Amino acid sequence: MQFKHPEFLYFLFLLVIPILVHLFQLRKFKKELFTNVKFLKELAIQTRKSSKLKKYLLLATRLLLLTAMILAFAQPFFKAKDNKNAGNEMYIILDNSFSMQAKGKKGELLKRALQDLLEHTPENINFSILTNSDNYYNTSIKAIQQDLQNMSYSATPFQIDNILAKINARKSAFNKDIIVITDALGLKENQLKSFKKEDNVFFYMPEAEQENNVAVDSVFINQTLDNFYEIGVKIDAFGDKNKDVSVALYNQNKLIAKTLVNFENNTKTLNFAIPKENFHGYVAVSDNGLDYDNTYYFSLSKPEKSNVISVGDAEKSSFLSRIYTSDEFNYTNYTLSSLDYNAIDKQDAIVLNEISEIPQALQTTLKSFVEKGGNVIFIPSAENAVTNINSFLSSFGSIQFKSLVNAEKTMTKINFSHPLFSSVFEKKVDNFQYPTTKSSFDIASTASIILGNNDQSPFLSAFQNGLSSVFVFSAPINKSNSNFQNSPLIVPTFYNMAQNTQKTGVKSFTIGKNQSTVVETLLSKDEIVSIKNSQNNAKGNFIPVQQILNNKVKLTFNDNPTIAGNYGVFNNTNSVDNISFNYDRTESNLSNPNTNAASEFEELNDLETIFDTIQTNRTDSQIWKWFVVLTLLFLVIEILIQKLVK
């Protein structure tokens, strides 16, 4: 037991006063002799004994009363069990990702957690609350009541290690109480290593009762027909897969097609045929699961011809003119001496077809060309100096050409998952007529292999360079060295390498991935490109980071926008292009919350218990009130003794 005001204990010396009074009152009686007192003797003895008992009782009562009163003023208390952490700073980590849309026993998980915070957070404490998207430091529940009530879901997945990094970056002399509110979806043990040993960590992990969910995963061009695009819509089902789900396709809010889907497996791909016109719409499913992944926005542009230049001997490049036909491409072949360098920036792809040397001026121009979003296809020549090749390719990635080897190789491996072939093959092919080469360069490279030889060496590899790609062959493919030109692979390979996805692909970006795109528009010195929400939601409008590239502008989105939807690209009031943005689908599967990740920390079933536990463990047990009660009790006892004891 400890005392808040121990100086009052000095007054315990006052206990001597009732003792002195008692001693004074218990002085010896003098005998007085009277006549005729024979009959009073017995009564006198009895009265003397009662008087002594009464005085002893009064003495004890007064001593206890005075002691209780002095102790009450000294305010005794028992020290709190967790008194050393009484000065801790409190942080609340709140998961407001889309998985918290799931419904628990009392409604949506996030809304229920917010309501519990408003109801049970003590008003007299200051704390900081950090979410996926917002931070509130050193505040109180009253100060942020309105913000909590209006809190929306974040497109940023819950990454507790990133939030902990923000907390640990705030230097303080105090330890921390950290309350984590999350459904534990995607939670990993290694993310929790940032907690410090001295931190007191509490987890509140509300559970979703409904784990069934259907999500539109992606939209892609399955194949290109004469007058139509066949688009593929990939839909994922989690949980119960036997229910029929409605799927609808809209173009600018106009219904184009609708169907019912029954899931025998976890994934279903639907195909829709749409005209080769501008398309600015979305695919929507209807289910009882999460809402955020029910809609997938995408944009398609009316096909434009891709501009392609090949540099090399006209005879060796003749096969390219049969692939890059005039109905889809603006194709021109130049010899190295006749190449118009000013025309390069206007192209979508440049093919270097077995030129004996790559001049430094061309290397510099092509490096700039790739940075602006153009594709480069490099086919080496047997006459190429290795040093010249390596000097050129070193600008695009880690690759090293070595000596030319005169040994026949067979191309036996196809990377079916590479974007170049993702829509070419319906299934993996085993009995393919693979092409061969008589001589090829040995290559040391970290580039992804698209086509590989039987000795594990690359035949065709690629470097992804932001918006563009650099494709590198390891061997000349003229007919005297290889039969690749006669292979069925020649057309889809060169066709897809030259296609500009900005013109022919699905324009759909994932929010938060910091992606980029290039649009064709001329900007004057003071003009900028802006992005506007097609649903007239001004909250979604923003100005992207932009870089002028001659007649093009490179747009980088960083973490913008925050709202999924169809958007327009505008140069002032002039529409330049249509693009779309979607939320990341990583939160769609509700069936695998990793609650075991927090097994080393204290987990409680509700927020009220967490706050009560902290307050109880940190609050001293004040017992001075009991001494006040004892003081009053002894006062009453003294009065009763005075009246009742004779």
XYZ file of C-alpha atoms in Angstrom:
646
model
C 0.000 0.000 0.000
C 1.251 3.482 -0.876
C 0.088 6.991 0.067
C -0.602 9.922 -2.200
C -0.095 12.419 0.675
C 2.140 10.610 3.168
C 2.798 13.870 5.052
C -0.596 13.466 6.744
C 0.727 10.390 8.542
C 2.604 12.704 10.899
C -0.764 13.477 12.451
C -0.872 9.941 13.862
C 0.858 11.398 16.926
C -2.570 12.860 17.775
C -3.529 9.348 18.847
C -1.851 10.142 22.123
C -4.608 12.645 22.987
C -7.471 10.135 23.533
C -5.026 7.942 25.436
C -4.163 10.791 27.811
C -7.810 11.650 28.222
C -8.531 8.025 28.997
C -5.782 7.836 31.589
C -7.051 11.003 33.248
C -10.575 9.631 33.457
C -9.416 6.282 34.952
C -7.859 7.794 38.120
C -8.429 5.725 41.292
C -11.648 6.199 43.250
C -11.406 7.353 46.928
C -13.365 5.435 49.513
C -15.973 7.454 51.358
C -17.583 5.737 54.372
C -21.290 6.230 54.929
C -23.666 4.607 57.306
C -26.342 2.261 56.192
C -24.652 1.362 52.829
C -24.725 -2.323 53.431
C -27.394 -2.865 50.840
C -25.602 -0.686 48.169
C -22.237 -2.499 48.107
C -23.034 -4.986 45.347
C -24.540 -2.321 43.072
C -21.505 -0.073 43.456
C -19.097 -2.789 42.297
C -21.184 -3.571 39.268
C -21.384 0.108 38.242
C -17.632 0.537 38.543
C -16.969 -2.413 36.160
C -19.470 -1.133 33.526
C -17.862 2.287 33.591
C -14.406 0.830 32.935
C -15.693 -1.278 29.975
C -17.447 1.715 28.442
C -14.326 3.846 28.699
C -12.138 1.156 27.078
C -14.639 0.799 24.230
C -14.729 4.547 23.712
C -10.930 4.711 23.744
C -10.618 1.997 21.098
C -13.335 3.555 18.943
C -11.789 7.022 19.116
C -8.331 5.678 18.311
C -9.677 3.800 15.298
C -11.783 6.800 14.197
C -8.814 9.158 14.356
C -6.537 6.649 12.614
C -9.061 6.096 9.816
C -9.505 9.862 9.391
C -5.754 10.495 9.137
C -5.290 7.629 6.671
C -8.174 8.950 4.573
C -6.413 12.333 4.266
C -3.162 10.537 3.339
C -5.117 8.854 0.459
C -3.718 5.303 0.439
C -3.765 3.252 -2.799
C -2.513 -0.002 -4.262
C -0.200 0.442 -7.250
C -1.634 -0.595 -10.655
C -0.563 -3.951 -12.085
C 0.762 -2.299 -15.264
C 1.748 1.003 -13.727
C 5.038 1.237 -15.672
C 3.095 1.635 -18.934
C 0.629 4.210 -17.629
C 2.280 6.917 -19.756
C 2.179 4.918 -22.999
C 1.110 6.556 -26.242
C -1.871 4.901 -27.898
C -2.007 4.066 -31.607
C -4.983 2.488 -33.364
C -4.310 0.754 -36.690
C -7.589 0.449 -38.598
C -7.896 -1.706 -41.701
C -10.276 0.086 -44.076
C -9.510 -2.015 -47.144
C -12.321 -3.362 -49.296
C -12.369 -6.763 -47.588
C -13.813 -4.969 -44.555
C -17.006 -4.578 -46.610
C -17.775 -8.170 -45.645
C -20.729 -8.627 -43.316
C -20.320 -9.911 -39.777
C -22.868 -10.510 -37.019
C -23.635 -6.786 -36.678
C -23.228 -5.590 -40.269
C -20.249 -4.537 -42.353
C -16.990 -5.119 -40.470
C -15.583 -1.630 -40.945
C -18.789 0.204 -40.050
C -19.212 -1.928 -36.922
C -15.606 -1.259 -35.876
C -16.070 2.484 -36.363
C -19.238 2.427 -34.272
C -17.436 0.544 -31.503
C -14.644 3.119 -31.538
C -17.142 5.947 -31.198
C -18.962 4.218 -28.346
C -16.131 2.759 -26.284
C -13.049 4.952 -26.764
C -12.566 6.948 -23.522
C -13.090 10.653 -24.097
C -10.256 11.649 -21.785
C -7.432 9.961 -23.712
C -5.422 11.176 -26.678
C -4.459 8.704 -29.380
C -3.376 8.435 -33.020
C -5.322 6.451 -35.603
C -3.778 5.249 -38.869
C -5.667 3.642 -41.752
C -4.688 2.445 -45.217
C -5.278 5.939 -46.589
C -5.487 8.492 -43.736
C -3.571 9.373 -40.576
C -4.788 11.297 -37.528
C -2.107 12.026 -34.930
C -2.509 13.048 -31.286
C -6.254 13.496 -31.377
C -9.320 12.529 -29.333
C -12.479 10.654 -30.168
C -14.546 13.845 -30.104
C -12.154 15.663 -32.442
C -12.383 13.033 -35.187
C -15.949 11.854 -34.646
C -17.108 13.339 -37.953
C -14.133 11.914 -39.863
C -14.790 8.415 -38.525
C -18.466 8.604 -39.394
C -17.592 9.618 -42.973
C -14.687 7.204 -43.446
C -14.781 5.330 -46.753
C -13.056 2.204 -47.997
C -9.532 2.496 -49.339
C -8.270 1.155 -52.662
C -4.941 0.445 -50.961
C -4.683 -3.126 -49.622
C -3.924 -3.454 -45.906
C -0.151 -3.543 -45.367
C 0.455 -3.432 -41.625
C 4.233 -3.273 -42.018
C 3.941 0.000 -43.950
C 1.748 1.509 -41.219
C 4.111 0.300 -38.486
C 6.963 2.001 -40.311
C 5.082 5.309 -39.957
C 4.514 4.699 -36.248
C 8.136 3.754 -35.579
C 9.310 6.815 -37.489
C 7.711 9.051 -34.830
C 10.384 9.229 -32.167
C 9.138 9.305 -28.585
C 10.417 8.667 -25.070
C 7.285 6.659 -24.274
C 6.340 3.120 -25.110
C 3.272 2.451 -27.221
C -0.077 0.747 -26.885
C -1.045 -0.436 -30.374
C -4.562 -1.648 -31.128
C -4.881 -3.385 -34.502
C -8.354 -3.733 -36.039
C -8.316 -5.977 -39.106
C -10.033 -8.996 -40.604
C -6.525 -10.527 -41.022
C -7.032 -11.078 -44.739
C -3.588 -11.214 -46.326
C -1.894 -10.747 -42.945
C 1.568 -12.339 -42.863
C 3.840 -13.203 -39.950
C 6.828 -11.368 -41.410
C 4.792 -8.149 -41.555
C 4.514 -8.189 -37.751
C 8.264 -8.215 -37.119
C 8.242 -4.414 -36.959
C 6.497 -4.493 -33.585
C 8.926 -3.637 -30.785
C 9.250 -5.851 -27.719
C 8.292 -3.006 -25.389
C 5.065 -2.280 -27.306
C 1.776 -3.541 -25.878
C -0.092 -4.936 -28.872
C -3.775 -5.879 -28.948
C -5.543 -7.445 -31.926
C -9.255 -7.207 -32.616
C -10.093 -9.348 -35.658
C -13.811 -9.263 -36.546
C -14.973 -12.274 -38.548
C -17.023 -12.274 -41.730
C -20.026 -14.577 -41.652
C -20.475 -14.531 -45.444
C -17.374 -15.755 -47.305
C -18.968 -16.248 -50.736
C -17.876 -13.687 -53.289
C -17.715 -13.263 -57.064
C -15.228 -10.861 -58.652
C -14.571 -9.650 -62.197
C -10.829 -10.255 -62.410
C -9.879 -8.828 -65.808
C -10.905 -8.039 -69.380
C -8.667 -8.746 -72.373
C -8.809 -9.074 -76.152
C -9.165 -12.772 -76.852
C -8.843 -12.423 -80.615
C -9.200 -9.796 -83.300
C -11.632 -10.536 -86.126
C -12.274 -8.559 -89.302
C -14.962 -6.323 -87.876
C -15.115 -7.368 -84.248
C -13.058 -7.723 -81.122
C -13.683 -10.883 -79.167
C -13.035 -9.845 -75.589
C -12.516 -12.301 -72.761
C -13.932 -11.579 -69.307
C -12.315 -13.542 -66.485
C -14.540 -14.017 -63.426
C -13.438 -15.595 -60.147
C -15.741 -17.277 -57.632
C -14.832 -17.810 -53.983
C -16.781 -19.970 -51.583
C -20.004 -21.576 -52.862
C -19.590 -21.945 -56.646
C -22.935 -23.480 -57.600
C -25.092 -20.369 -57.696
C -26.066 -18.599 -60.903
C -24.548 -15.133 -61.229
C -25.743 -12.419 -63.584
C -23.049 -10.857 -65.806
C -23.753 -7.732 -67.856
C -21.682 -5.773 -70.383
C -22.241 -2.018 -70.698
C -20.908 0.592 -73.106
C -21.296 4.110 -71.678
C -24.070 2.824 -69.364
C -25.915 1.221 -72.289
C -26.540 -2.512 -71.867
C -24.820 -4.477 -74.646
C -25.127 -8.084 -73.444
C -26.266 -10.042 -70.411
C -25.958 -13.681 -69.368
C -26.122 -16.044 -66.395
C -23.030 -17.924 -65.263
C -22.877 -21.092 -63.198
C -19.483 -21.865 -61.664
C -18.282 -25.444 -61.833
C -14.730 -24.252 -61.099
C -13.192 -21.283 -59.329
C -12.653 -19.380 -62.578
C -14.866 -18.777 -65.579
C -13.984 -16.935 -68.786
C -16.779 -15.457 -70.879
C -16.373 -14.222 -74.452
C -18.224 -11.264 -75.922
C -18.016 -9.930 -79.492
C -18.051 -6.146 -79.811
C -17.583 -3.959 -82.901
C -14.181 -2.481 -83.633
C -15.284 0.925 -82.425
C -14.512 3.073 -79.422
C -15.726 1.275 -76.302
C -15.884 3.005 -72.924
C -17.782 0.850 -70.478
C -17.661 -1.920 -67.920
C -18.563 -5.484 -66.992
C -20.742 -5.939 -63.908
C -21.747 -8.981 -61.871
C -24.480 -9.206 -59.260
C -23.785 -11.165 -56.062
C -24.245 -10.957 -52.296
C -20.538 -10.660 -51.530
C -18.226 -7.658 -51.708
C -19.319 -4.698 -53.821
C -15.991 -3.201 -54.842
C -14.975 -6.028 -57.226
C -18.351 -6.444 -58.931
C -17.514 -3.938 -61.663
C -14.555 -3.895 -64.028
C -14.101 -0.733 -66.116
C -12.233 -0.805 -69.418
C -11.770 1.184 -72.609
C -11.023 0.167 -76.176
C -10.215 2.440 -79.076
C -11.181 2.054 -82.675
C -8.172 0.324 -84.289
C -5.526 2.627 -85.680
C -2.767 1.565 -87.983
C 0.545 0.936 -86.246
C 3.583 2.613 -87.722
C 6.546 0.281 -88.306
C 9.969 0.850 -89.816
C 12.475 -1.869 -90.582
C 16.130 -1.059 -91.113
C 18.096 -3.510 -93.209
C 18.528 -5.111 -96.594
C 15.274 -5.008 -98.609
C 15.547 -8.640 -99.697
C 16.082 -9.912 -96.175
C 13.198 -7.752 -94.923
C 10.688 -8.850 -97.555
C 9.012 -11.275 -95.125
C 8.065 -8.302 -92.910
C 5.980 -6.701 -95.655
C 3.835 -9.842 -95.753
C 3.192 -9.568 -92.009
C 2.805 -5.812 -91.699
C 0.074 -5.435 -94.301
C -1.370 -2.089 -95.304
C -4.794 -2.707 -93.741
C -3.291 -2.660 -90.204
C 0.178 -1.155 -90.522
C 1.987 1.736 -92.092
C 5.175 -0.162 -92.917
C 8.356 1.118 -94.546
C 11.769 -0.458 -95.029
C 14.947 1.602 -95.087
C 18.543 0.728 -95.628
C 20.820 2.105 -92.940
C 22.188 4.778 -95.290
C 18.718 6.006 -96.309
C 17.107 5.972 -92.849
C 15.196 9.158 -91.973
C 16.002 9.710 -88.286
C 13.237 12.326 -87.981
C 10.622 9.670 -88.800
C 11.594 7.396 -85.906
C 9.677 9.318 -83.231
C 6.441 8.843 -85.184
C 6.735 5.059 -85.210
C 5.329 2.402 -82.898
C 8.028 -0.174 -83.620
C 11.478 -0.271 -85.176
C 12.951 -3.516 -86.569
C 16.752 -3.694 -86.842
C 17.083 -6.549 -89.301
C 20.631 -7.855 -89.584
C 22.445 -4.576 -90.101
C 26.190 -4.982 -89.876
C 26.693 -2.016 -87.544
C 24.553 0.164 -85.303
C 25.917 3.745 -85.447
C 26.157 5.718 -82.215
C 23.627 8.275 -83.486
C 21.092 5.494 -84.102
C 21.783 3.998 -80.658
C 21.030 7.351 -78.997
C 17.888 7.899 -81.065
C 16.523 4.412 -80.329
C 17.214 4.792 -76.604
C 15.063 7.922 -76.597
C 12.487 6.151 -78.764
C 12.102 3.310 -76.244
C 11.785 5.767 -73.356
C 8.858 7.336 -75.188
C 6.997 4.042 -75.480
C 8.224 2.561 -78.766
C 9.152 -1.092 -79.295
C 12.480 -2.184 -80.744
C 13.036 -5.585 -82.414
C 16.689 -6.517 -82.786
C 17.790 -9.281 -85.169
C 21.593 -9.644 -85.137
C 23.780 -10.039 -88.168
C 26.564 -12.576 -88.382
C 28.780 -9.644 -89.403
C 27.879 -7.598 -86.299
C 30.779 -6.895 -83.972
C 29.907 -8.201 -80.493
C 31.172 -5.001 -78.872
C 28.856 -2.932 -81.058
C 25.839 -5.103 -80.177
C 26.577 -4.981 -76.438
C 27.084 -1.230 -76.536
C 23.617 -0.826 -78.063
C 21.731 -3.315 -75.854
C 23.333 -2.183 -72.581
C 20.945 0.799 -72.590
C 17.947 -1.502 -72.147
C 19.006 -4.169 -69.678
C 21.563 -6.681 -68.509
C 22.523 -8.662 -71.596
C 25.860 -9.778 -73.007
C 26.400 -11.137 -76.510
C 29.339 -13.491 -76.855
C 30.889 -15.153 -79.876
C 28.912 -16.576 -82.813
C 28.681 -20.362 -82.543
C 28.303 -22.473 -85.686
C 26.156 -25.228 -84.228
C 22.616 -26.190 -85.103
C 20.017 -25.511 -82.450
C 16.316 -26.292 -82.325
C 13.839 -23.916 -80.780
C 11.812 -26.190 -78.457
C 10.386 -23.990 -75.703
C 7.526 -21.519 -75.944
C 6.616 -19.228 -73.060
C 2.847 -19.545 -73.448
C 2.198 -17.174 -70.550
C 4.111 -14.274 -72.094
C 1.848 -11.434 -73.318
C 3.222 -11.991 -76.810
C 1.467 -15.379 -77.005
C -1.279 -15.047 -74.369
C -4.039 -14.948 -77.007
C -2.325 -17.074 -79.698
C -2.644 -20.612 -78.353
C -5.803 -22.165 -76.968
C -3.705 -24.753 -75.157
C -0.074 -25.784 -74.828
C 1.236 -27.508 -77.943
C 3.575 -30.517 -77.740
C 3.812 -31.742 -81.357
C 4.859 -28.404 -82.819
C 7.111 -28.157 -85.891
C 9.904 -26.253 -84.166
C 12.294 -24.121 -86.262
C 16.076 -24.493 -86.258
C 19.112 -22.247 -86.636
C 22.524 -23.128 -88.029
C 24.503 -20.511 -86.126
C 23.669 -18.238 -83.216
C 25.265 -16.044 -80.585
C 25.845 -17.239 -77.067
C 24.020 -14.869 -74.717
C 24.244 -14.140 -70.984
C 21.094 -12.290 -70.007
C 18.537 -11.671 -67.245
C 15.793 -10.931 -69.780
C 12.652 -13.054 -69.839
C 12.843 -15.835 -72.435
C 9.948 -15.961 -74.903
C 11.317 -18.692 -77.188
C 14.073 -21.033 -76.010
C 16.437 -23.507 -77.661
C 16.934 -27.158 -76.795
C 20.174 -26.316 -74.932
C 18.292 -23.880 -72.620
C 19.722 -20.860 -74.405
C 17.345 -18.059 -75.493
C 16.205 -17.746 -79.090
C 13.978 -14.718 -78.433
C 14.036 -12.720 -75.203
C 12.546 -9.402 -74.122
C 13.217 -6.462 -71.824
C 10.196 -4.609 -70.510
C 11.062 -0.939 -70.356
C 8.101 0.855 -68.814
C 5.617 1.358 -71.625
C 7.731 -0.371 -74.258
C 9.635 -3.574 -74.937
C 12.952 -4.444 -76.527
C 12.896 -7.851 -78.251
C 16.237 -9.555 -78.906
C 16.886 -12.531 -81.197
C 20.041 -14.535 -80.597
C 20.508 -15.532 -84.242
C 20.002 -14.172 -87.756
C 16.701 -15.445 -89.134
C 17.383 -15.134 -92.844
C 16.473 -18.257 -94.802
C 20.079 -19.365 -95.250
C 20.601 -19.546 -91.481
C 17.148 -20.457 -90.126
C 13.778 -21.795 -91.187
C 12.008 -19.552 -88.669
C 10.433 -17.545 -91.510
C 8.609 -20.725 -92.583
C 7.389 -21.474 -89.076
C 3.767 -20.805 -88.038
C 5.222 -18.750 -85.171
C 6.630 -16.041 -87.432
C 3.341 -14.181 -87.972
C 2.006 -13.923 -84.379
C 5.488 -13.211 -83.054
C 6.270 -10.244 -85.299
C 2.650 -9.079 -85.436
C 2.376 -8.787 -81.653
C 5.864 -7.332 -81.223
C 4.926 -4.406 -83.462
C 1.481 -3.730 -82.007
C 1.155 -0.597 -79.898
C -1.025 -1.544 -76.940
C -1.842 2.138 -76.482
C -3.715 1.933 -79.784
C -5.073 -1.604 -79.847
C -5.101 -2.951 -76.293
C -7.512 -2.729 -73.382
C -6.894 0.538 -71.552
C -7.443 -0.365 -67.950
C -5.139 0.484 -65.074
C -5.025 -0.669 -61.460
C -5.308 2.063 -58.848
C -2.211 2.376 -56.679
C 0.179 0.598 -59.082
C 1.848 3.812 -60.289
C 1.373 2.923 -63.940
C 2.009 5.072 -67.017
C 0.636 5.513 -70.503
C 1.377 7.619 -73.566
C -1.232 9.673 -75.404
C -0.795 11.475 -78.691
C -1.424 15.191 -78.323
C 0.475 18.401 -78.910
C 0.854 20.656 -75.879
C 1.969 24.262 -75.906
C 4.215 25.588 -73.174
C 1.467 26.363 -70.622
C -0.965 23.557 -71.463
C -1.464 20.461 -69.336
C -3.368 17.202 -69.652
C -6.074 16.459 -67.080
C -8.016 13.304 -66.242
C -11.759 13.633 -65.657
C -14.276 11.119 -64.362
C -16.846 10.200 -67.002
C -19.531 9.850 -64.311
C -19.255 13.612 -63.627
C -17.800 12.882 -60.206
C -15.476 15.828 -59.686
C -13.899 14.064 -56.714
C -12.241 11.645 -59.122
C -10.674 14.326 -61.344
C -6.922 14.842 -61.125
C -3.876 16.099 -63.005
C -1.301 13.339 -63.591
C 2.463 13.688 -63.690
C 3.240 14.359 -67.347
C 6.235 14.481 -69.640
C 6.085 15.986 -73.117
C 7.616 13.715 -75.787
C 7.407 15.703 -79.029
C 3.888 14.941 -80.306
C 3.142 12.625 -77.374
C 2.672 13.036 -73.637
C 3.671 10.407 -71.095
C 1.229 10.308 -68.167
C 2.132 8.781 -64.794
C -0.710 8.236 -62.341
C 1.085 7.505 -59.023
C -1.705 6.733 -56.523
C -4.406 8.556 -58.480
C -7.307 8.303 -58.912
C -8.931 7.049 -55.718
C -12.245 6.091 -57.346
C -12.618 3.328 -59.945
C -14.424 4.227 -63.151
C -14.208 5.331 -66.757
C -12.146 8.468 -67.295
C -11.376 10.824 -70.128
C -8.017 12.392 -71.004
C -8.421 16.068 -71.855
C -6.192 18.749 -73.317
C -8.086 21.720 -71.911
C -11.620 20.966 -73.123
C -10.563 18.737 -76.021
C -10.954 15.004 -75.500
C -7.712 13.182 -76.268
C -8.352 9.595 -75.182
C -10.425 7.321 -72.948
C -8.932 5.252 -70.132
C -10.303 3.296 -67.188
C -9.210 2.537 -63.635
C -10.050 -0.400 -61.357
C -9.412 -1.377 -57.768
C -6.818 -4.056 -57.027
C -8.522 -7.468 -56.698
C -6.230 -8.816 -53.963
C -8.995 -8.474 -51.317
C -11.622 -10.567 -53.123
C -11.027 -13.938 -51.457
C -12.634 -13.788 -48.000
C -12.094 -17.437 -47.123
C -8.471 -17.248 -45.967
C -8.046 -14.788 -43.080
C -4.713 -15.491 -41.417
C -5.672 -15.020 -37.770
C -2.786 -17.265 -36.686
C -0.313 -14.583 -37.763
C -1.128 -12.636 -34.584
C -0.948 -15.626 -32.241
C 2.000 -14.121 -30.336
C -0.022 -11.054 -29.395
C -3.042 -10.532 -27.156
C -6.274 -11.018 -29.071
C -9.596 -9.840 -27.611
C -13.118 -10.261 -28.921
C -14.263 -6.639 -28.842
C -12.928 -3.122 -28.508
C -14.727 -2.443 -25.239
C -12.759 -5.244 -23.574
C -9.482 -3.886 -24.954
C -10.069 -0.393 -23.559
C -11.320 -1.786 -20.239
C -8.284 -4.055 -19.957
C -5.868 -1.201 -20.590
C -7.657 1.134 -18.167
C -7.963 -1.506 -15.422
C -4.329 -2.564 -15.659
C -3.114 1.056 -15.633
C -5.402 2.469 -12.882
C -4.268 2.540 -9.230
C -6.714 1.058 -6.686
C -7.754 4.038 -4.557
C -8.851 2.895 -1.068
C -9.055 6.238 0.795
C -12.816 6.204 0.357
C -12.977 3.062 2.472
C -11.208 4.894 5.291
C -13.749 7.710 5.058
C -16.459 5.093 5.435
C -14.620 3.587 8.428
C -14.343 7.037 9.991
C -18.088 7.513 9.764
C -18.670 3.974 10.979
C -16.519 4.474 14.070
C -18.274 7.786 14.738
C -21.630 5.997 14.703
C -20.227 3.252 16.952
C -19.033 5.865 19.465
C -22.462 7.473 19.557
C -24.108 4.089 20.108
C -21.655 3.259 22.909
C -22.418 6.572 24.571
C -26.149 5.944 24.460
C -26.441 2.217 24.988
C -23.594 1.221 27.265
C -24.351 2.241 30.884
